[in-house]
Coordinates of C-alpha atoms in Angstrom, one line a residue:
Chain A
M119 CA 20.5 9.9 24.4
T120 CA 20.2 6.4 22.7
K121 CA 18.3 6.1 19.4
E122 CA 15.9 3.7 21.2
K123 CA 15.1 6.3 23.9
Q124 CA 14.6 9.0 21.2
L125 CA 12.3 6.7 19.3
V126 CA 10.1 5.9 22.3
D127 CA 10.1 9.5 23.5
L128 CA 9.2 10.9 20.1
L129 CA 6.5 8.2 19.6
L130 CA 5.0 9.1 23.0
A131 CA 5.0 12.8 22.3
R132 CA 3.5 12.4 18.8
T133 CA 0.9 10.0 20.0
R134 CA -0.1 12.3 22.9
A135 CA -0.3 15.2 20.4
G136 CA -2.4 13.1 18.1
T137 CA 0.0 13.3 15.1
T138 CA 0.7 9.5 15.3
S139 CA -2.3 7.3 15.4
W140 CA -2.4 3.6 16.3
E141 CA -4.7 0.8 15.4
P142 CA -5.8 -2.2 17.4
T143 CA -4.7 -5.6 16.0
A144 CA -6.3 -9.1 16.4
E145 CA -4.2 -9.6 19.5
E146 CA -5.7 -8.3 22.7
D147 CA -3.9 -5.2 24.0
E148 CA -1.7 -4.9 21.0
F149 CA -1.5 -1.9 18.8
V150 CA 0.3 -1.0 15.5
T151 CA 1.3 2.1 13.7
S152 CA 3.1 2.8 10.4
V153 CA 6.1 5.2 10.5
G154 CA 8.4 5.9 7.5
G155 CA 7.4 2.8 5.7
N156 CA 8.0 0.6 8.8
S157 CA 5.5 -0.8 11.3
I158 CA 5.8 -0.4 15.1
W159 CA 3.9 -2.8 17.3
I160 CA 3.4 -2.5 21.0
R161 CA 1.7 -5.0 23.3
T162 CA 1.6 -6.1 26.9
V163 CA 2.5 -9.6 28.0
E164 CA 2.4 -11.6 31.2
P165 CA 5.1 -10.3 33.6
R166 CA 8.1 -12.5 33.7
N167 CA 8.3 -11.9 37.4
A168 CA 5.0 -13.4 38.8
S169 CA 5.1 -11.0 41.8
D170 CA 4.8 -7.9 39.5
N171 CA 1.4 -6.3 39.5
E172 CA 1.8 -4.8 36.0
P173 CA 2.2 -6.6 32.7
D174 CA 5.5 -6.3 30.8
V175 CA 5.6 -4.2 27.6
V176 CA 7.1 -5.3 24.3
L177 CA 7.7 -3.0 21.3
N178 CA 8.6 -4.5 18.0
V179 CA 9.8 -2.7 14.8
R180 CA 9.2 -4.4 11.4
D181 CA 10.6 -3.1 8.2
G182 CA 8.7 -2.4 5.0
D183 CA 8.8 -6.1 4.1
G184 CA 7.3 -7.1 7.4
R185 CA 10.6 -8.5 8.9
Q186 CA 11.1 -7.9 12.6
V187 CA 14.2 -5.7 12.8
F188 CA 14.4 -5.0 16.5
S189 CA 12.5 -5.4 19.7
L190 CA 12.4 -3.7 23.1
Y191 CA 11.3 -5.6 26.2
N192 CA 10.4 -3.2 29.0
G193 CA 13.3 -1.1 27.8
E194 CA 15.8 -3.6 29.1
G195 CA 19.3 -3.3 27.9
I196 CA 18.9 0.3 27.0
A197 CA 20.6 2.4 29.6
D198 CA 18.4 5.5 29.4
L199 CA 15.0 3.8 28.7
D200 CA 12.9 2.7 31.6
F201 CA 9.8 0.6 32.1
Q202 CA 7.6 3.6 33.0
T203 CA 8.2 5.3 29.6
M204 CA 7.4 2.0 27.8
R205 CA 4.2 1.6 29.9
A206 CA 3.3 5.2 29.1
L207 CA 3.7 4.7 25.4
H208 CA 1.6 1.6 25.5
E209 CA -1.1 3.5 27.4
A210 CA -1.0 6.4 24.9
A211 CA -1.2 3.9 22.0
R212 CA -4.2 2.2 23.6
R213 CA -5.9 5.6 24.0
S214 CA -5.2 6.4 20.4
A215 CA -6.2 3.1 18.9
L216 CA -9.5 2.9 20.9
K217 CA -10.1 6.6 20.3
I218 CA -10.8 7.1 24.0
D219 CA -10.3 10.9 23.9
Q220 CA -12.7 11.3 21.0
I221 CA -15.3 9.1 22.7
M222 CA -14.9 11.0 26.0
E223 CA -15.3 14.3 24.2
A224 CA -18.4 13.1 22.4
I225 CA -19.9 11.9 25.7
L226 CA -19.0 15.1 27.6
K227 CA -20.4 17.2 24.8
D228 CA -23.6 15.3 24.9
L229 CA -23.8 15.5 28.6
R230 CA -23.2 19.2 28.6
G231 CA -25.7 19.7 25.9
G232 CA -28.3 17.8 27.9
Q233 CA -28.0 20.0 31.0
Chain B
M3 CA -4.2 37.7 -63.5
D4 CA -0.5 37.4 -64.1
L5 CA 1.0 34.7 -61.9
S6 CA 4.4 34.7 -63.5
W7 CA 5.9 36.3 -60.4
L8 CA 4.7 33.3 -58.4
W9 CA 6.1 30.8 -60.9
Q10 CA 9.4 32.8 -60.8
A11 CA 9.5 32.8 -57.0
L12 CA 8.8 29.1 -56.9
S13 CA 11.4 28.2 -59.4
N14 CA 14.0 30.4 -57.8
N15 CA 13.3 29.2 -54.2
W16 CA 12.1 25.6 -54.7
G17 CA 14.7 24.3 -52.3
S18 CA 13.7 26.6 -49.5
M19 CA 10.0 25.9 -50.1
A20 CA 10.6 22.1 -50.0
S21 CA 12.5 22.6 -46.7
V22 CA 9.6 24.5 -45.2
L23 CA 7.1 21.9 -46.5
G24 CA 9.3 19.1 -45.1
L25 CA 9.5 20.8 -41.7
G26 CA 5.7 21.1 -41.7
V27 CA 5.4 17.4 -42.4
S28 CA 7.9 16.5 -39.7
I29 CA 6.1 18.6 -37.1
A30 CA 2.8 17.0 -38.0
T31 CA 4.4 13.5 -37.8
F32 CA 6.0 14.4 -34.5
L33 CA 2.7 15.6 -33.0
V34 CA 0.8 12.5 -34.2
A35 CA 3.5 10.3 -32.8
K36 CA 3.5 12.1 -29.5
R37 CA -0.3 11.8 -29.2
A38 CA -0.1 8.1 -30.0
K39 CA 2.7 7.6 -27.4
T40 CA 0.6 9.5 -24.8
A41 CA -2.4 7.3 -25.6
A42 CA -0.4 4.2 -25.4
E43 CA 1.1 5.2 -22.0
D44 CA -2.4 6.1 -20.7
A45 CA -3.6 2.7 -21.8
K46 CA -0.7 1.0 -20.2
R47 CA -1.2 2.9 -16.9
E48 CA -4.9 2.1 -16.9
A49 CA -4.1 -1.6 -17.5
R50 CA -1.7 -1.6 -14.6
R51 CA -4.4 0.1 -12.4
R52 CA -6.9 -2.6 -13.4
N53 CA -4.4 -5.3 -12.3
L54 CA -3.9 -3.5 -9.0
S55 CA -7.7 -3.3 -8.5
E56 CA -8.0 -7.0 -9.3
D57 CA -5.4 -7.8 -6.6
L58 CA -7.1 -5.6 -4.1
Q59 CA -10.5 -7.1 -5.0
D60 CA -9.0 -10.6 -4.5
A61 CA -7.6 -9.6 -1.1
R62 CA -11.0 -8.1 -0.1
T63 CA -12.8 -11.3 -1.1
K64 CA -10.4 -13.3 1.0
S65 CA -10.9 -11.0 3.9
E66 CA -14.7 -11.4 3.7
Q67 CA -14.2 -15.2 3.6
A68 CA -11.9 -14.9 6.7
G69 CA -14.7 -13.1 8.5
L70 CA -17.1 -16.0 7.7
F71 CA -14.6 -18.6 8.8
I72 CA -14.0 -16.7 12.1
N73 CA -17.7 -16.9 12.8
E74 CA -17.6 -20.7 12.0
T75 CA -14.4 -21.1 14.1
K76 CA -12.6 -22.8 11.2
W77 CA -9.2 -21.6 12.3
D78 CA -7.1 -23.4 9.8
I79 CA -8.9 -21.7 6.9
V80 CA -8.7 -18.3 8.7
F81 CA -5.0 -18.8 9.0
V82 CA -4.6 -19.6 5.3
R83 CA -6.8 -16.8 4.2
S84 CA -5.1 -14.2 6.4
Q85 CA -1.7 -15.4 5.2
E86 CA -2.9 -15.0 1.6
I87 CA -4.1 -11.5 2.3
A88 CA -0.8 -10.5 3.9
S89 CA 1.1 -11.9 0.8
I90 CA -1.2 -10.0 -1.6
C91 CA -0.6 -6.8 0.3
S92 CA 3.2 -7.3 0.2
L93 CA 3.0 -8.0 -3.5
V94 CA 0.9 -4.9 -4.1
L95 CA 3.3 -2.8 -2.2
K96 CA 6.3 -4.0 -4.2
R97 CA 4.6 -4.3 -7.7
W98 CA 2.7 -1.1 -7.7
S99 CA 5.0 1.1 -5.7
D100 CA 4.9 3.8 -8.4
E101 CA 1.2 3.9 -8.8
L102 CA 0.4 4.1 -5.1
S103 CA 0.4 7.3 -3.0
E104 CA 2.2 7.4 0.3
A105 CA -1.2 7.4 2.1
S106 CA -2.3 4.3 0.2
K107 CA 1.0 2.5 0.9
E108 CA 0.5 3.2 4.6
Q109 CA -3.1 1.8 4.4
I110 CA -2.0 -1.3 2.6
R111 CA 0.9 -1.8 5.0
L112 CA -1.6 -1.5 7.9
A113 CA -3.9 -4.1 6.1
R114 CA -0.9 -6.5 5.9
D115 CA -0.2 -6.0 9.6
E116 CA -3.8 -6.6 10.5
A117 CA -3.8 -9.8 8.4
S118 CA -0.6 -11.1 9.9
S119 CA -2.0 -10.5 13.4
I120 CA -5.2 -12.4 12.5
S121 CA -3.1 -15.3 11.2
R122 CA -1.1 -15.4 14.5
V123 CA -4.3 -15.5 16.6
A124 CA -5.8 -18.2 14.3
T125 CA -2.7 -20.3 14.8
R126 CA -3.2 -20.2 18.6
A127 CA -7.0 -20.6 18.3
S128 CA -6.6 -23.9 16.5
V129 CA -4.9 -25.2 19.7
R130 CA -7.0 -23.4 22.3
Q131 CA -10.4 -21.8 21.7
P132 CA -10.1 -18.0 22.2
S133 CA -12.0 -16.2 25.0
E134 CA -14.9 -13.9 24.3
S135 CA -12.7 -10.8 24.5
Q136 CA -10.1 -12.4 22.2
L137 CA -12.8 -13.1 19.7
R138 CA -14.0 -9.5 19.9
S139 CA -10.5 -8.3 19.1
L140 CA -10.1 -10.7 16.3
T141 CA -13.5 -9.8 14.7
A142 CA -12.7 -6.1 15.0
A143 CA -9.3 -6.6 13.3
Q144 CA -11.0 -8.5 10.5
R145 CA -13.6 -5.6 10.1
K146 CA -10.7 -3.1 10.0
L147 CA -8.9 -5.2 7.4
N148 CA -12.0 -5.3 5.2
E149 CA -12.5 -1.5 5.6
L150 CA -8.8 -0.8 4.6
L151 CA -9.0 -3.0 1.6
S152 CA -12.4 -1.7 0.5
S153 CA -11.2 1.9 0.8
E154 CA -8.0 1.2 -1.2
L155 CA -10.0 -0.7 -3.9
G156 CA -12.4 2.3 -4.1
E157 CA -9.5 4.6 -4.5
S158 CA -8.0 2.5 -7.3
L159 CA -11.4 2.2 -9.2
K160 CA -11.9 6.0 -8.9
V161 CA -8.5 6.5 -10.7
I162 CA -9.6 4.1 -13.5
E163 CA -12.9 5.8 -13.9
R164 CA -11.3 9.3 -14.0
S165 CA -8.8 8.2 -16.6
G166 CA -11.6 6.8 -18.8
Q167 CA -13.3 10.2 -18.9
P168 CA -12.7 12.4 -22.0
R169 CA -10.2 15.2 -21.5

């Protein structure tokens, strides 16, 4: 398994488990997290192929000094990494950054309490 | 009282007595020097913490200004301020690497990332006015930036206050 695939899979698993948390940035639909002294950014962009219904996903890794060290675009160029996994990571990051699960739980708790 | 035995003992062992006395003086000198060194190190550490707090305070002030300029849509100033904040955060991370905990470093890194994302958006906004939802993201990022810097400033001031308390 390539290092890129391992990185995306582990980030996805840790984000879903709640052990890695993301923050929204000033850019719409872009989220950032800090891992091992580096920053990982994920965002959606207009699809290159205009006929695509879904936006493309870009993941950038910056080192401790803020320099961009590598980037993944839809997982292209990585044999075992596909677009769906990148999309799933972006969605998990969005849920983490916007604290969707906590908000849902609070609403559900309130609704159940109000019954 | 006959103290001749004492005189006798002193005259016979004056060398040993002087050695013991010398050792006592050396230990006392060592302890005083050690306390002075510890006090000097504490003072130095506190001075460094104060410098760190001043830098964080400066970054927070600039972040508040960035918030005001976002409201006034003065994008060029928002860009400059956010760049300055990102630079201060980078400087803090390098200069006070030993003083900062891992959690603090992570928070300051995140503050730098938020500041750099604000500067990117400000650059685009100076060409084309951002939409309502873009403005909301920008404002939320500025609030988060302020929150991160305030929290780290508070942490740093807490350490200074603790170190000023008598032990």
